[in-house]
Amino acid sequence: MGINLALHVLSVMVWVGGMFFAYMFLRPAAASELEPPIRLRLWRTVFSRFFPWVWAAIILVPLTGIMLTAPWQGFTNAPLYIHIMTTLGSIMILIFLHVFFAPFKRIKRCLDEDDIPGAAQQLNTIRKLVGINTLIGVITIAVATAGKFYL
Ligand code: HEM
């Protein structure tokens, strides 16, 4: 149980912390300092390095999460905050899968073809979706930690 909880929270740290850093700090800094072609290539490299870690997180978070429901013998008897965490976590995973297989795939193709406006459009979509996932991630952490006292 201890190892499961540590892996669960460490995976959440890498995923949500990574998105928070990218969205809140790297995005405005890159937007003010770099011209579009370089900025777009930077983001492609950043995502290529970050997304393998997110893949590990989207496997580990639900796997360890399901094992952590053992005290309630599964989901049926689990308290409300666990159900909210599971629902929000599933939405986050679906959003990431969409980002990975749609705009991220397209941004790579656009940059290979030197289509800078096309790549900018894809980055705009990724920005919005990562913003949404960061917000859901922060809410989920709040529910997961404070939830046991209130829900
Ligand atoms: C996707 C399916 C998920 C399942 C099935 C799941 C399930 C669980 C369970 C059963 C616990 C133990 C709760 C306790 O013992 O009180 C837990 C802890 C936790 N979960 Fe999740 N979780 C999931 C996703 C997430 C996500 C997406 C986040 C954050 C973005 C998250 C954040 C946390 C945190 C921070 C804790 C530690 C809470 C504490 O010990 O105070 N979980 N999770």
PDB file of C-alpha atoms and ligand atoms in Angstrom:
ATOM      1  CA  MET A   1       0.000   0.000   0.000  1.00  0.00           C
ATOM      2  CA  GLY A   2       2.802   2.422   0.924  1.00  0.00           C
ATOM      3  CA  ILE A   3       4.659   1.826  -2.346  1.00  0.00           C
ATOM      4  CA  ASN A   4       1.403   2.139  -4.302  1.00  0.00           C
ATOM      5  CA  LEU A   5       0.544   5.475  -2.703  1.00  0.00           C
ATOM      6  CA  ALA A   6       4.091   6.801  -3.275  1.00  0.00           C
ATOM      7  CA  LEU A   7       4.017   5.740  -6.957  1.00  0.00           C
ATOM      8  CA  HIS A   8       0.518   7.191  -7.359  1.00  0.00           C
ATOM      9  CA  VAL A   9       1.456  10.596  -5.944  1.00  0.00           C
ATOM     10  CA  LEU A  10       4.896  10.698  -7.654  1.00  0.00           C
ATOM     11  CA  SER A  11       3.243  10.006 -11.020  1.00  0.00           C
ATOM     12  CA  VAL A  12       0.722  12.762 -10.336  1.00  0.00           C
ATOM     13  CA  MET A  13       3.590  15.087  -9.375  1.00  0.00           C
ATOM     14  CA  VAL A  14       5.443  14.483 -12.655  1.00  0.00           C
ATOM     15  CA  TRP A  15       2.295  14.825 -14.794  1.00  0.00           C
ATOM     16  CA  VAL A  16       0.477  17.751 -13.162  1.00  0.00           C
ATOM     17  CA  GLY A  17       3.676  19.504 -12.061  1.00  0.00           C
ATOM     18  CA  GLY A  18       5.076  19.217 -15.591  1.00  0.00           C
ATOM     19  CA  MET A  19       1.914  20.701 -17.101  1.00  0.00           C
ATOM     20  CA  PHE A  20       1.827  23.474 -14.491  1.00  0.00           C
ATOM     21  CA  PHE A  21       5.440  24.446 -15.262  1.00  0.00           C
ATOM     22  CA  ALA A  22       4.888  24.317 -19.038  1.00  0.00           C
ATOM     23  CA  TYR A  23       1.651  26.298 -18.938  1.00  0.00           C
ATOM     24  CA  MET A  24       2.406  28.860 -16.260  1.00  0.00           C
ATOM     25  CA  PHE A  25       6.115  29.558 -16.797  1.00  0.00           C
ATOM     26  CA  LEU A  26       7.593  28.172 -20.009  1.00  0.00           C
ATOM     27  CA  ARG A  27       4.683  29.238 -22.255  1.00  0.00           C
ATOM     28  CA  PRO A  28       4.731  32.984 -21.406  1.00  0.00           C
ATOM     29  CA  ALA A  29       8.558  33.056 -21.358  1.00  0.00           C
ATOM     30  CA  ALA A  30       8.840  31.360 -24.778  1.00  0.00           C
ATOM     31  CA  ALA A  31       6.092  33.585 -26.224  1.00  0.00           C
ATOM     32  CA  SER A  32       7.900  36.777 -25.191  1.00  0.00           C
ATOM     33  CA  GLU A  33      11.474  35.684 -26.021  1.00  0.00           C
ATOM     34  CA  LEU A  34      11.344  33.483 -29.127  1.00  0.00           C
ATOM     35  CA  GLU A  35      10.248  33.954 -32.748  1.00  0.00           C
ATOM     36  CA  PRO A  36       7.544  31.507 -33.920  1.00  0.00           C
ATOM     37  CA  PRO A  37       9.731  29.028 -35.900  1.00  0.00           C
ATOM     38  CA  ILE A  38      12.164  28.537 -33.010  1.00  0.00           C
ATOM     39  CA  ARG A  39       9.385  28.617 -30.403  1.00  0.00           C
ATOM     40  CA  LEU A  40       7.396  25.917 -32.209  1.00  0.00           C
ATOM     41  CA  ARG A  41      10.467  23.696 -32.527  1.00  0.00           C
ATOM     42  CA  LEU A  42      11.232  24.210 -28.841  1.00  0.00           C
ATOM     43  CA  TRP A  43       7.700  23.045 -27.951  1.00  0.00           C
ATOM     44  CA  ARG A  44       8.030  19.999 -30.171  1.00  0.00           C
ATOM     45  CA  THR A  45      11.231  19.032 -28.332  1.00  0.00           C
ATOM     46  CA  VAL A  46       9.705  19.791 -24.928  1.00  0.00           C
ATOM     47  CA  PHE A  47       6.650  17.609 -25.667  1.00  0.00           C
ATOM     48  CA  SER A  48       8.800  14.817 -27.103  1.00  0.00           C
ATOM     49  CA  ARG A  49      10.704  14.712 -23.811  1.00  0.00           C
ATOM     50  CA  PHE A  50       7.696  15.206 -21.506  1.00  0.00           C
ATOM     51  CA  PHE A  51       5.154  12.879 -23.119  1.00  0.00           C
ATOM     52  CA  PRO A  52       6.980   9.561 -22.432  1.00  0.00           C
ATOM     53  CA  TRP A  53       6.766  10.494 -18.735  1.00  0.00           C
ATOM     54  CA  VAL A  54       3.063  11.260 -19.146  1.00  0.00           C
ATOM     55  CA  TRP A  55       2.596   7.832 -20.765  1.00  0.00           C
ATOM     56  CA  ALA A  56       4.198   6.269 -17.688  1.00  0.00           C
ATOM     57  CA  ALA A  57       1.907   8.387 -15.469  1.00  0.00           C
ATOM     58  CA  ILE A  58      -1.314   7.481 -17.301  1.00  0.00           C
ATOM     59  CA  ILE A  59      -0.472   3.798 -16.828  1.00  0.00           C
ATOM     60  CA  LEU A  60       0.756   4.046 -13.222  1.00  0.00           C
ATOM     61  CA  VAL A  61      -1.905   6.454 -11.872  1.00  0.00           C
ATOM     62  CA  PRO A  62      -4.971   4.270 -12.619  1.00  0.00           C
ATOM     63  CA  LEU A  63      -3.112   1.028 -11.859  1.00  0.00           C
ATOM     64  CA  THR A  64      -1.901   2.152  -8.415  1.00  0.00           C
ATOM     65  CA  GLY A  65      -5.213   4.003  -7.867  1.00  0.00           C
ATOM     66  CA  ILE A  66      -7.215   0.802  -8.364  1.00  0.00           C
ATOM     67  CA  MET A  67      -4.905  -1.063  -5.961  1.00  0.00           C
ATOM     68  CA  LEU A  68      -5.363   1.744  -3.402  1.00  0.00           C
ATOM     69  CA  THR A  69      -9.114   1.009  -3.290  1.00  0.00           C
ATOM     70  CA  ALA A  70      -8.295  -2.238  -1.411  1.00  0.00           C
ATOM     71  CA  PRO A  71      -9.446  -0.867   2.005  1.00  0.00           C
ATOM     72  CA  TRP A  72     -12.972  -0.540   0.533  1.00  0.00           C
ATOM     73  CA  GLN A  73     -12.743  -3.846  -1.381  1.00  0.00           C
ATOM     74  CA  GLY A  74     -12.974  -1.939  -4.675  1.00  0.00           C
ATOM     75  CA  PHE A  75     -14.983   1.006  -5.922  1.00  0.00           C
ATOM     76  CA  THR A  76     -18.509   0.011  -4.845  1.00  0.00           C
ATOM     77  CA  ASN A  77     -17.993   0.941  -1.172  1.00  0.00           C
ATOM     78  CA  ALA A  78     -15.396   3.680  -1.768  1.00  0.00           C
ATOM     79  CA  PRO A  79     -16.200   7.239  -0.586  1.00  0.00           C
ATOM     80  CA  LEU A  80     -17.303  10.009  -2.964  1.00  0.00           C
ATOM     81  CA  TYR A  81     -13.859  11.657  -3.245  1.00  0.00           C
ATOM     82  CA  ILE A  82     -12.443   8.447  -4.749  1.00  0.00           C
ATOM     83  CA  HIS A  83     -15.187   8.417  -7.401  1.00  0.00           C
ATOM     84  CA  ILE A  84     -14.586  12.094  -8.218  1.00  0.00           C
ATOM     85  CA  MET A  85     -10.809  11.448  -8.450  1.00  0.00           C
ATOM     86  CA  THR A  86     -11.365   8.460 -10.743  1.00  0.00           C
ATOM     87  CA  THR A  87     -13.792  10.366 -13.002  1.00  0.00           C
ATOM     88  CA  LEU A  88     -11.565  13.457 -13.277  1.00  0.00           C
ATOM     89  CA  GLY A  89      -8.475  11.259 -13.746  1.00  0.00           C
ATOM     90  CA  SER A  90     -10.191   9.372 -16.601  1.00  0.00           C
ATOM     91  CA  ILE A  91     -11.113  12.680 -18.285  1.00  0.00           C
ATOM     92  CA  MET A  92      -7.477  13.834 -17.942  1.00  0.00           C
ATOM     93  CA  ILE A  93      -6.229  10.620 -19.538  1.00  0.00           C
ATOM     94  CA  LEU A  94      -8.657  10.979 -22.466  1.00  0.00           C
ATOM     95  CA  ILE A  95      -7.593  14.601 -23.014  1.00  0.00           C
ATOM     96  CA  PHE A  96      -3.915  13.581 -23.008  1.00  0.00           C
ATOM     97  CA  LEU A  97      -4.553  10.751 -25.481  1.00  0.00           C
ATOM     98  CA  HIS A  98      -6.342  13.210 -27.769  1.00  0.00           C
ATOM     99  CA  VAL A  99      -3.439  15.705 -27.529  1.00  0.00           C
ATOM    100  CA  PHE A 100      -0.911  12.961 -28.237  1.00  0.00           C
ATOM    101  CA  PHE A 101      -2.652  11.387 -31.218  1.00  0.00           C
ATOM    102  CA  ALA A 102      -4.172  14.518 -32.832  1.00  0.00           C
ATOM    103  CA  PRO A 103      -2.499  17.970 -32.451  1.00  0.00           C
ATOM    104  CA  PHE A 104       0.915  16.633 -31.331  1.00  0.00           C
ATOM    105  CA  LYS A 105       1.078  14.272 -34.291  1.00  0.00           C
ATOM    106  CA  ARG A 106      -0.003  17.119 -36.598  1.00  0.00           C
ATOM    107  CA  ILE A 107       2.469  19.659 -35.182  1.00  0.00           C
ATOM    108  CA  LYS A 108       5.325  17.245 -35.949  1.00  0.00           C
ATOM    109  CA  ARG A 109       4.081  16.805 -39.523  1.00  0.00           C
ATOM    110  CA  CYS A 110       3.629  20.593 -40.006  1.00  0.00           C
ATOM    111  CA  LEU A 111       7.171  21.303 -38.735  1.00  0.00           C
ATOM    112  CA  ASP A 112       8.661  18.581 -40.961  1.00  0.00           C
ATOM    113  CA  GLU A 113       6.994  20.349 -43.902  1.00  0.00           C
ATOM    114  CA  ASP A 114       8.027  23.837 -42.657  1.00  0.00           C
ATOM    115  CA  ASP A 115       4.346  24.775 -42.331  1.00  0.00           C
ATOM    116  CA  ILE A 116       4.766  27.320 -39.511  1.00  0.00           C
ATOM    117  CA  PRO A 117       1.175  28.733 -39.505  1.00  0.00           C
ATOM    118  CA  GLY A 118      -0.189  25.164 -39.459  1.00  0.00           C
ATOM    119  CA  ALA A 119       2.109  24.239 -36.564  1.00  0.00           C
ATOM    120  CA  ALA A 120       1.070  27.408 -34.679  1.00  0.00           C
ATOM    121  CA  GLN A 121      -2.565  26.378 -35.034  1.00  0.00           C
ATOM    122  CA  GLN A 122      -1.817  22.932 -33.559  1.00  0.00           C
ATOM    123  CA  LEU A 123       0.180  24.475 -30.709  1.00  0.00           C
ATOM    124  CA  ASN A 124      -2.799  26.697 -29.946  1.00  0.00           C
ATOM    125  CA  THR A 125      -5.006  23.603 -29.594  1.00  0.00           C
ATOM    126  CA  ILE A 126      -2.415  21.899 -27.362  1.00  0.00           C
ATOM    127  CA  ARG A 127      -2.145  25.050 -25.220  1.00  0.00           C
ATOM    128  CA  LYS A 128      -5.896  25.099 -24.580  1.00  0.00           C
ATOM    129  CA  LEU A 129      -6.090  21.370 -23.807  1.00  0.00           C
ATOM    130  CA  VAL A 130      -3.035  21.429 -21.521  1.00  0.00           C
ATOM    131  CA  GLY A 131      -4.551  24.460 -19.748  1.00  0.00           C
ATOM    132  CA  ILE A 132      -7.772  22.505 -19.170  1.00  0.00           C
ATOM    133  CA  ASN A 133      -5.878  19.410 -17.997  1.00  0.00           C
ATOM    134  CA  THR A 134      -3.729  21.468 -15.616  1.00  0.00           C
ATOM    135  CA  LEU A 135      -6.865  22.948 -14.058  1.00  0.00           C
ATOM    136  CA  ILE A 136      -8.552  19.537 -13.756  1.00  0.00           C
ATOM    137  CA  GLY A 137      -5.299  18.115 -12.322  1.00  0.00           C
ATOM    138  CA  VAL A 138      -5.088  20.792  -9.628  1.00  0.00           C
ATOM    139  CA  ILE A 139      -8.773  20.293  -8.742  1.00  0.00           C
ATOM    140  CA  THR A 140      -8.253  16.513  -8.599  1.00  0.00           C
ATOM    141  CA  ILE A 141      -5.311  16.877  -6.197  1.00  0.00           C
ATOM    142  CA  ALA A 142      -7.420  19.175  -3.996  1.00  0.00           C
ATOM    143  CA  VAL A 143     -10.298  16.657  -4.007  1.00  0.00           C
ATOM    144  CA  ALA A 144      -7.931  13.712  -3.399  1.00  0.00           C
ATOM    145  CA  THR A 145      -6.306  15.319  -0.360  1.00  0.00           C
ATOM    146  CA  ALA A 146      -9.063  17.450   1.233  1.00  0.00           C
ATOM    147  CA  GLY A 147     -11.826  15.074   0.087  1.00  0.00           C
ATOM    148  CA  LYS A 148     -11.299  12.519   2.807  1.00  0.00           C
ATOM    149  CA  PHE A 149     -12.127  15.170   5.437  1.00  0.00           C
ATOM    150  CA  TYR A 150     -15.297  16.448   3.776  1.00  0.00           C
ATOM    151  CA  LEU A 151     -16.647  13.872   1.279  1.00  0.00           C
TER     152      LEU A 151
HETATM  153  C1  HEM B   1      -7.538   7.529 -12.592  1.00  0.00           C
HETATM  154  C2  HEM B   1      -7.866   6.823 -11.564  1.00  0.00           C
HETATM  155  C3  HEM B   1      -7.534   7.072 -10.125  1.00  0.00           C
HETATM  156  C4  HEM B   1      -7.877   6.227  -9.120  1.00  0.00           C
HETATM  157  C5  HEM B   1      -8.618   4.914  -9.266  1.00  0.00           C
HETATM  158  C6  HEM B   1      -7.383   6.803  -7.889  1.00  0.00           C
HETATM  159  C7  HEM B   1      -7.533   6.234  -6.642  1.00  0.00           C
HETATM  160  C8  HEM B   1      -6.934   6.679  -5.488  1.00  0.00           C
HETATM  161  C9  HEM B   1      -7.058   6.068  -4.189  1.00  0.00           C
HETATM  162  C10 HEM B   1      -7.914   4.838  -3.880  1.00  0.00           C
HETATM  163  C11 HEM B   1      -6.299   6.769  -3.304  1.00  0.00           C
HETATM  164  C12 HEM B   1      -6.110   6.495  -1.800  1.00  0.00           C
HETATM  165  C13 HEM B   1      -7.044   7.419  -1.047  1.00  0.00           C
HETATM  166  C14 HEM B   1      -7.005   7.214   0.438  1.00  0.00           C
HETATM  167  O1  HEM B   1      -6.417   6.232   0.903  1.00  0.00           O
HETATM  168  O2  HEM B   1      -7.635   8.040   1.148  1.00  0.00           O
HETATM  169  C15 HEM B   1      -5.693   7.865  -4.039  1.00  0.00           C
HETATM  170  C16 HEM B   1      -4.853   8.818  -3.495  1.00  0.00           C
HETATM  171  C17 HEM B   1      -4.467   9.955  -4.141  1.00  0.00           C
HETATM  172  N1  HEM B   1      -4.752  10.309  -5.449  1.00  0.00           N
HETATM  173 FE1  HEM B   1      -5.755   9.155  -6.822  1.00  0.00          FE
HETATM  174  N2  HEM B   1      -6.768   7.992  -8.161  1.00  0.00           N
HETATM  175  C18 HEM B   1      -6.829   8.203  -9.512  1.00  0.00           C
HETATM  176  C19 HEM B   1      -6.339   9.318 -10.178  1.00  0.00           C
HETATM  177  C20 HEM B   1      -5.754  10.411  -9.578  1.00  0.00           C
HETATM  178  C21 HEM B   1      -5.383  11.633 -10.243  1.00  0.00           C
HETATM  179  C22 HEM B   1      -5.597  11.896 -11.734  1.00  0.00           C
HETATM  180  C23 HEM B   1      -4.843  12.461  -9.300  1.00  0.00           C
HETATM  181  C24 HEM B   1      -4.311  13.864  -9.429  1.00  0.00           C
HETATM  182  C25 HEM B   1      -4.276  14.572 -10.518  1.00  0.00           C
HETATM  183  C26 HEM B   1      -4.836  11.744  -8.054  1.00  0.00           C
HETATM  184  C27 HEM B   1      -4.309  12.236  -6.872  1.00  0.00           C
HETATM  185  C28 HEM B   1      -4.209  11.548  -5.705  1.00  0.00           C
HETATM  186  C29 HEM B   1      -3.521  12.016  -4.508  1.00  0.00           C
HETATM  187  C30 HEM B   1      -2.767  13.346  -4.375  1.00  0.00           C
HETATM  188  C31 HEM B   1      -3.686  11.022  -3.520  1.00  0.00           C
HETATM  189  C32 HEM B   1      -3.136  11.039  -2.093  1.00  0.00           C
HETATM  190  C33 HEM B   1      -4.236  11.454  -1.148  1.00  0.00           C
HETATM  191  C34 HEM B   1      -3.800  11.350   0.294  1.00  0.00           C
HETATM  192  O3  HEM B   1      -3.173  10.345   0.672  1.00  0.00           O
HETATM  193  O4  HEM B   1      -4.124  12.278   1.067  1.00  0.00           O
HETATM  194  N3  HEM B   1      -5.402  10.516  -8.253  1.00  0.00           N
HETATM  195  N4  HEM B   1      -6.093   7.781  -5.351  1.00  0.00           N
END
